[in-house]
Amino acid sequence: MTKDKAIWHLPMLALLAWRNLWRNRLRTSIMVCAMVFGLVGVVVMIGFMTGMYANMIDNAVAWQTSHLQVHNKDYLLDPDINSRISAPEPVLARLAELPEVQGVSARFLVQGMLASPRASRGIRINGVDPAAEAKVTPIAEHITEGDWLDLAGRHPIVISQKTANRLKLRLGSKVVLTFSNADKAVSGAAFRVAGLYRSPSSTFDEANAYVRRQDLIQLAGLDGVHEIAIRLSNSDSLDNSRARAVAKALSSDLAPQDRVRDWQQIQPMLATIIAQMGTSNAVILVIFISALGLGITNIMLMAVFERTREFGVLMAIGMVKRKIMGLILLESLLLGLTGAFLGLLLSVMVIALLGKTGIPLGSMADGLGAFGVSTTLYPQVAMDQYLLTLAMVVGVSLLAALYPARQIIKQRPVDAMAQKH
């Protein structure tokens, strides 16, 4: 019977707490508005940071690392032209059987010098199969002038817009490519600029040019490939579990001298970014929630001390202190839930809008381009981040009411009724 009464009185206590909360409409409204706008600001900031990190990782995977790469282990220590993959054929055959593989590009790589009549610079020359490379990297879709590598024509080369500006080149210009061949002798030939590209990373643009693999093999006097880049389909760039699974499937087809690595092993900095994303978001939330807790504590102290005589009367007529504490906790909880619900609802709408329109970086784009960040960012907030925010607001709302509630229930009814506020 006692349990039934407690359950029956809970809706009544909640209704009473809600009415008490809105006795001072202005004060409660100001606090709710502060919570709403604060939550929107925090969620948008978290979404911006998460979107920036995710964009950086997506671009790094798409342009630089792919999801997986296969190399000769000696090439990882010293990128020598003779350190080719020992047995690429079994690996390529195995990859062709895996349904999760979207594209595979076997590359012949050399470090060389690109020279124009006005300037020269060191650069990595990627000898690729044009059709295969277009399935692994988005370079064919980011040609700003001219065309992607064509099978026709003699010695075409695709360079970045930034490299073209540095070397004073334009479409159709001739450049001389020189490098050390298999015999350590200088080899080279003239190439004609067939296209200019622009990637999200300025450092990548400065360091890479593309030619047909067969042209580079003929100049080097050496066959084979130095790198096999593997792109997976429908893969979450923040999670490399599928890449690890494919790497495990390939391990039995690799020669003892060859190694397969996923993108987090290729660039450990990306793995560090992912590991720190949760921590940085948690720090932002803790700072906001701490300030929110102090605000709720202040509101509840004023609301409770204004009604000290009222609580004294309730205790005097027989209301147990446990229910008085529950009433105060319910008031604080309802205040937190109201602000959290409205704030998160508005946050979802803002993130959905910015997810479609994006946030142009403007003048910051050039600086962030060195880190591979696109000129427009799309904020991302996962459902678990919304739920974590809601849980933290609820938790701090209850904690914020403990001190005011304790100050009331430790008083004697006669002393409470004698208070004047």
PDB file of C-alpha atoms in Angstrom, residues 70-250:
ATOM      1  CA  VAL A  70      51.037  -2.613 -49.959  1.00  0.00           C
ATOM      2  CA  HIS A  71      54.799  -1.999 -50.152  1.00  0.00           C
ATOM      3  CA  ASN A  72      58.088  -3.796 -50.043  1.00  0.00           C
ATOM      4  CA  LYS A  73      59.292  -3.415 -46.458  1.00  0.00           C
ATOM      5  CA  ASP A  74      62.612  -1.997 -47.702  1.00  0.00           C
ATOM      6  CA  TYR A  75      60.739   0.719 -49.576  1.00  0.00           C
ATOM      7  CA  LEU A  76      59.161   1.852 -46.295  1.00  0.00           C
ATOM      8  CA  LEU A  77      62.651   2.411 -44.863  1.00  0.00           C
ATOM      9  CA  ASP A  78      64.175   3.933 -48.001  1.00  0.00           C
ATOM     10  CA  PRO A  79      62.039   4.716 -51.091  1.00  0.00           C
ATOM     11  CA  ASP A  80      64.596   3.367 -53.533  1.00  0.00           C
ATOM     12  CA  ILE A  81      63.496   2.711 -57.108  1.00  0.00           C
ATOM     13  CA  ASN A  82      64.701  -0.905 -56.881  1.00  0.00           C
ATOM     14  CA  SER A  83      62.609  -1.709 -53.788  1.00  0.00           C
ATOM     15  CA  ARG A  84      59.559  -2.999 -55.629  1.00  0.00           C
ATOM     16  CA  ILE A  85      56.770  -5.224 -54.357  1.00  0.00           C
ATOM     17  CA  SER A  86      58.093  -8.784 -54.567  1.00  0.00           C
ATOM     18  CA  ALA A  87      54.930 -10.516 -55.757  1.00  0.00           C
ATOM     19  CA  PRO A  88      52.163  -8.086 -56.804  1.00  0.00           C
ATOM     20  CA  GLU A  89      50.194 -10.555 -58.965  1.00  0.00           C
ATOM     21  CA  PRO A  90      48.760 -12.743 -56.129  1.00  0.00           C
ATOM     22  CA  VAL A  91      47.796  -9.608 -54.214  1.00  0.00           C
ATOM     23  CA  LEU A  92      46.017  -8.046 -57.201  1.00  0.00           C
ATOM     24  CA  ALA A  93      44.247 -11.325 -57.933  1.00  0.00           C
ATOM     25  CA  ARG A  94      43.083 -11.625 -54.331  1.00  0.00           C
ATOM     26  CA  LEU A  95      41.838  -8.032 -54.274  1.00  0.00           C
ATOM     27  CA  ALA A  96      39.792  -8.649 -57.412  1.00  0.00           C
ATOM     28  CA  GLU A  97      37.860 -11.330 -55.496  1.00  0.00           C
ATOM     29  CA  LEU A  98      36.965  -9.159 -52.489  1.00  0.00           C
ATOM     30  CA  PRO A  99      33.531  -7.493 -52.861  1.00  0.00           C
ATOM     31  CA  GLU A 100      34.353  -4.676 -50.404  1.00  0.00           C
ATOM     32  CA  VAL A 101      37.179  -3.390 -52.604  1.00  0.00           C
ATOM     33  CA  GLN A 102      36.106  -0.411 -54.705  1.00  0.00           C
ATOM     34  CA  GLY A 103      39.338   0.230 -56.574  1.00  0.00           C
ATOM     35  CA  VAL A 104      42.986  -0.808 -56.777  1.00  0.00           C
ATOM     36  CA  SER A 105      45.842   1.232 -58.219  1.00  0.00           C
ATOM     37  CA  ALA A 106      49.288  -0.285 -58.803  1.00  0.00           C
ATOM     38  CA  ARG A 107      51.775   2.594 -58.856  1.00  0.00           C
ATOM     39  CA  PHE A 108      55.351   2.998 -60.044  1.00  0.00           C
ATOM     40  CA  LEU A 109      56.906   5.761 -57.969  1.00  0.00           C
ATOM     41  CA  VAL A 110      60.057   7.839 -58.354  1.00  0.00           C
ATOM     42  CA  GLN A 111      61.447  10.886 -56.629  1.00  0.00           C
ATOM     43  CA  GLY A 112      62.596  13.246 -59.323  1.00  0.00           C
ATOM     44  CA  MET A 113      63.048  16.784 -60.507  1.00  0.00           C
ATOM     45  CA  LEU A 114      60.498  18.679 -62.568  1.00  0.00           C
ATOM     46  CA  ALA A 115      62.022  21.543 -64.545  1.00  0.00           C
ATOM     47  CA  SER A 116      60.581  24.292 -66.708  1.00  0.00           C
ATOM     48  CA  PRO A 117      62.532  26.967 -68.596  1.00  0.00           C
ATOM     49  CA  ARG A 118      62.089  29.285 -65.575  1.00  0.00           C
ATOM     50  CA  ALA A 119      62.323  27.086 -62.480  1.00  0.00           C
ATOM     51  CA  SER A 120      62.619  23.556 -61.126  1.00  0.00           C
ATOM     52  CA  ARG A 121      61.517  21.660 -58.039  1.00  0.00           C
ATOM     53  CA  GLY A 122      61.699  18.222 -56.480  1.00  0.00           C
ATOM     54  CA  ILE A 123      58.537  16.191 -56.764  1.00  0.00           C
ATOM     55  CA  ARG A 124      57.160  12.670 -56.442  1.00  0.00           C
ATOM     56  CA  ILE A 125      56.175  11.246 -59.815  1.00  0.00           C
ATOM     57  CA  ASN A 126      53.283   8.787 -59.624  1.00  0.00           C
ATOM     58  CA  GLY A 127      53.245   6.385 -62.550  1.00  0.00           C
ATOM     59  CA  VAL A 128      49.660   5.120 -62.673  1.00  0.00           C
ATOM     60  CA  ASP A 129      47.099   3.420 -64.822  1.00  0.00           C
ATOM     61  CA  PRO A 130      44.667   6.316 -65.525  1.00  0.00           C
ATOM     62  CA  ALA A 131      41.444   4.287 -65.245  1.00  0.00           C
ATOM     63  CA  ALA A 132      42.535   2.425 -62.098  1.00  0.00           C
ATOM     64  CA  GLU A 133      43.782   5.579 -60.367  1.00  0.00           C
ATOM     65  CA  ALA A 134      40.468   7.339 -61.015  1.00  0.00           C
ATOM     66  CA  LYS A 135      38.712   4.605 -58.962  1.00  0.00           C
ATOM     67  CA  VAL A 136      41.048   5.039 -55.997  1.00  0.00           C
ATOM     68  CA  THR A 137      41.574   8.808 -55.798  1.00  0.00           C
ATOM     69  CA  PRO A 138      39.203  11.629 -56.838  1.00  0.00           C
ATOM     70  CA  ILE A 139      41.870  13.321 -58.939  1.00  0.00           C
ATOM     71  CA  ALA A 140      40.022  12.837 -62.253  1.00  0.00           C
ATOM     72  CA  GLU A 141      37.082  14.772 -60.771  1.00  0.00           C
ATOM     73  CA  HIS A 142      39.288  17.651 -59.589  1.00  0.00           C
ATOM     74  CA  ILE A 143      40.949  18.629 -62.858  1.00  0.00           C
ATOM     75  CA  THR A 144      40.652  22.418 -62.997  1.00  0.00           C
ATOM     76  CA  GLU A 145      42.078  22.787 -66.508  1.00  0.00           C
ATOM     77  CA  GLY A 146      42.696  20.304 -69.302  1.00  0.00           C
ATOM     78  CA  ASP A 147      42.049  16.581 -68.921  1.00  0.00           C
ATOM     79  CA  TRP A 148      43.052  13.599 -66.834  1.00  0.00           C
ATOM     80  CA  LEU A 149      45.764  11.347 -68.275  1.00  0.00           C
ATOM     81  CA  ASP A 150      44.823  10.065 -71.724  1.00  0.00           C
ATOM     82  CA  LEU A 151      46.023   6.830 -73.240  1.00  0.00           C
ATOM     83  CA  ALA A 152      46.745   8.693 -76.460  1.00  0.00           C
ATOM     84  CA  GLY A 153      49.535  11.218 -76.921  1.00  0.00           C
ATOM     85  CA  ARG A 154      53.200  11.153 -76.031  1.00  0.00           C
ATOM     86  CA  HIS A 155      54.300  11.608 -72.442  1.00  0.00           C
ATOM     87  CA  PRO A 156      51.360  13.524 -70.891  1.00  0.00           C
ATOM     88  CA  ILE A 157      51.714  14.736 -67.298  1.00  0.00           C
ATOM     89  CA  VAL A 158      49.171  16.073 -64.814  1.00  0.00           C
ATOM     90  CA  ILE A 159      50.440  18.521 -62.206  1.00  0.00           C
ATOM     91  CA  SER A 160      48.742  20.656 -59.577  1.00  0.00           C
ATOM     92  CA  GLN A 161      47.621  24.202 -60.170  1.00  0.00           C
ATOM     93  CA  LYS A 162      50.045  25.265 -57.443  1.00  0.00           C
ATOM     94  CA  THR A 163      53.023  23.563 -59.111  1.00  0.00           C
ATOM     95  CA  ALA A 164      52.065  25.122 -62.442  1.00  0.00           C
ATOM     96  CA  ASN A 165      52.065  28.560 -60.859  1.00  0.00           C
ATOM     97  CA  ARG A 166      55.440  27.963 -59.204  1.00  0.00           C
ATOM     98  CA  LEU A 167      57.056  26.745 -62.434  1.00  0.00           C
ATOM     99  CA  LYS A 168      55.214  29.265 -64.654  1.00  0.00           C
ATOM    100  CA  LEU A 169      53.520  26.514 -66.639  1.00  0.00           C
ATOM    101  CA  ARG A 170      50.199  26.253 -68.430  1.00  0.00           C
ATOM    102  CA  LEU A 171      48.347  23.643 -70.487  1.00  0.00           C
ATOM    103  CA  GLY A 172      50.464  22.337 -73.312  1.00  0.00           C
ATOM    104  CA  SER A 173      53.749  23.516 -71.773  1.00  0.00           C
ATOM    105  CA  LYS A 174      56.731  21.193 -71.900  1.00  0.00           C
ATOM    106  CA  VAL A 175      58.515  20.166 -68.720  1.00  0.00           C
ATOM    107  CA  VAL A 176      61.585  17.988 -68.249  1.00  0.00           C
ATOM    108  CA  LEU A 177      61.394  15.161 -65.761  1.00  0.00           C
ATOM    109  CA  THR A 178      64.690  13.721 -64.466  1.00  0.00           C
ATOM    110  CA  PHE A 179      65.365  11.012 -61.874  1.00  0.00           C
ATOM    111  CA  SER A 180      67.817   8.272 -61.021  1.00  0.00           C
ATOM    112  CA  ASN A 181      67.028   5.018 -62.817  1.00  0.00           C
ATOM    113  CA  ALA A 182      67.671   1.438 -61.696  1.00  0.00           C
ATOM    114  CA  ASP A 183      71.402   1.778 -62.482  1.00  0.00           C
ATOM    115  CA  LYS A 184      71.643   5.029 -60.496  1.00  0.00           C
ATOM    116  CA  ALA A 185      72.178   6.926 -63.725  1.00  0.00           C
ATOM    117  CA  VAL A 186      70.245  10.102 -64.492  1.00  0.00           C
ATOM    118  CA  SER A 187      67.324   9.442 -66.783  1.00  0.00           C
ATOM    119  CA  GLY A 188      64.708  11.832 -68.058  1.00  0.00           C
ATOM    120  CA  ALA A 189      62.448  12.985 -70.837  1.00  0.00           C
ATOM    121  CA  ALA A 190      60.221  15.867 -71.854  1.00  0.00           C
ATOM    122  CA  PHE A 191      56.554  15.710 -70.870  1.00  0.00           C
ATOM    123  CA  ARG A 192      53.657  17.882 -71.933  1.00  0.00           C
ATOM    124  CA  VAL A 193      51.203  19.275 -69.383  1.00  0.00           C
ATOM    125  CA  ALA A 194      47.850  17.632 -70.130  1.00  0.00           C
ATOM    126  CA  GLY A 195      45.909  18.769 -67.067  1.00  0.00           C
ATOM    127  CA  LEU A 196      46.017  20.744 -63.839  1.00  0.00           C
ATOM    128  CA  TYR A 197      44.396  19.541 -60.614  1.00  0.00           C
ATOM    129  CA  ARG A 198      43.644  20.997 -57.195  1.00  0.00           C
ATOM    130  CA  SER A 199      43.274  18.895 -54.041  1.00  0.00           C
ATOM    131  CA  PRO A 200      42.148  20.012 -50.565  1.00  0.00           C
ATOM    132  CA  SER A 201      45.760  19.753 -49.322  1.00  0.00           C
ATOM    133  CA  SER A 202      48.262  22.360 -50.463  1.00  0.00           C
ATOM    134  CA  THR A 203      51.183  20.232 -49.263  1.00  0.00           C
ATOM    135  CA  PHE A 204      49.967  17.307 -51.352  1.00  0.00           C
ATOM    136  CA  ASP A 205      49.652  19.570 -54.409  1.00  0.00           C
ATOM    137  CA  GLU A 206      53.234  20.732 -54.035  1.00  0.00           C
ATOM    138  CA  ALA A 207      54.617  17.213 -53.807  1.00  0.00           C
ATOM    139  CA  ASN A 208      52.826  15.107 -56.451  1.00  0.00           C
ATOM    140  CA  ALA A 209      52.547  14.821 -60.223  1.00  0.00           C
ATOM    141  CA  TYR A 210      51.016  12.028 -62.323  1.00  0.00           C
ATOM    142  CA  VAL A 211      52.161  10.301 -65.496  1.00  0.00           C
ATOM    143  CA  ARG A 212      51.266   7.026 -67.156  1.00  0.00           C
ATOM    144  CA  ARG A 213      52.956   4.068 -65.499  1.00  0.00           C
ATOM    145  CA  GLN A 214      54.177   2.606 -68.757  1.00  0.00           C
ATOM    146  CA  ASP A 215      55.947   5.841 -69.700  1.00  0.00           C
ATOM    147  CA  LEU A 216      57.776   5.900 -66.383  1.00  0.00           C
ATOM    148  CA  ILE A 217      58.693   2.214 -66.585  1.00  0.00           C
ATOM    149  CA  GLN A 218      60.276   2.733 -70.012  1.00  0.00           C
ATOM    150  CA  LEU A 219      62.364   5.643 -68.753  1.00  0.00           C
ATOM    151  CA  ALA A 220      63.433   3.765 -65.616  1.00  0.00           C
ATOM    152  CA  GLY A 221      64.313   0.568 -67.487  1.00  0.00           C
ATOM    153  CA  LEU A 222      62.618  -1.344 -64.688  1.00  0.00           C
ATOM    154  CA  ASP A 223      59.295  -3.168 -64.476  1.00  0.00           C
ATOM    155  CA  GLY A 224      57.033  -3.779 -61.474  1.00  0.00           C
ATOM    156  CA  VAL A 225      55.222  -1.603 -58.940  1.00  0.00           C
ATOM    157  CA  HIS A 226      56.262   0.115 -55.729  1.00  0.00           C
ATOM    158  CA  GLU A 227      52.846   0.632 -54.214  1.00  0.00           C
ATOM    159  CA  ILE A 228      49.388  -0.898 -54.395  1.00  0.00           C
ATOM    160  CA  ALA A 229      46.720   1.514 -53.126  1.00  0.00           C
ATOM    161  CA  ILE A 230      43.359   0.007 -52.139  1.00  0.00           C
ATOM    162  CA  ARG A 231      40.091   1.913 -51.755  1.00  0.00           C
ATOM    163  CA  LEU A 232      37.171   0.250 -49.960  1.00  0.00           C
ATOM    164  CA  SER A 233      33.514   0.879 -50.735  1.00  0.00           C
ATOM    165  CA  ASN A 234      31.084   2.349 -48.168  1.00  0.00           C
ATOM    166  CA  SER A 235      33.729   2.547 -45.481  1.00  0.00           C
ATOM    167  CA  ASP A 236      33.523   4.870 -42.499  1.00  0.00           C
ATOM    168  CA  SER A 237      36.733   6.858 -42.487  1.00  0.00           C
ATOM    169  CA  LEU A 238      36.591   7.226 -38.694  1.00  0.00           C
ATOM    170  CA  ASP A 239      36.691   3.449 -38.293  1.00  0.00           C
ATOM    171  CA  ASN A 240      39.399   1.289 -39.830  1.00  0.00           C
ATOM    172  CA  SER A 241      37.975  -2.086 -38.747  1.00  0.00           C
ATOM    173  CA  ARG A 242      37.063  -3.029 -42.338  1.00  0.00           C
ATOM    174  CA  ALA A 243      40.531  -2.021 -43.515  1.00  0.00           C
ATOM    175  CA  ARG A 244      42.070  -4.264 -40.856  1.00  0.00           C
ATOM    176  CA  ALA A 245      39.826  -7.134 -41.953  1.00  0.00           C
ATOM    177  CA  VAL A 246      40.917  -6.774 -45.595  1.00  0.00           C
ATOM    178  CA  ALA A 247      44.556  -6.528 -44.499  1.00  0.00           C
ATOM    179  CA  LYS A 248      44.151  -9.799 -42.607  1.00  0.00           C
ATOM    180  CA  ALA A 249      42.605 -11.425 -45.687  1.00  0.00           C
ATOM    181  CA  LEU A 250      45.583 -10.285 -47.799  1.00  0.00           C
TER     182      LEU A 250
END
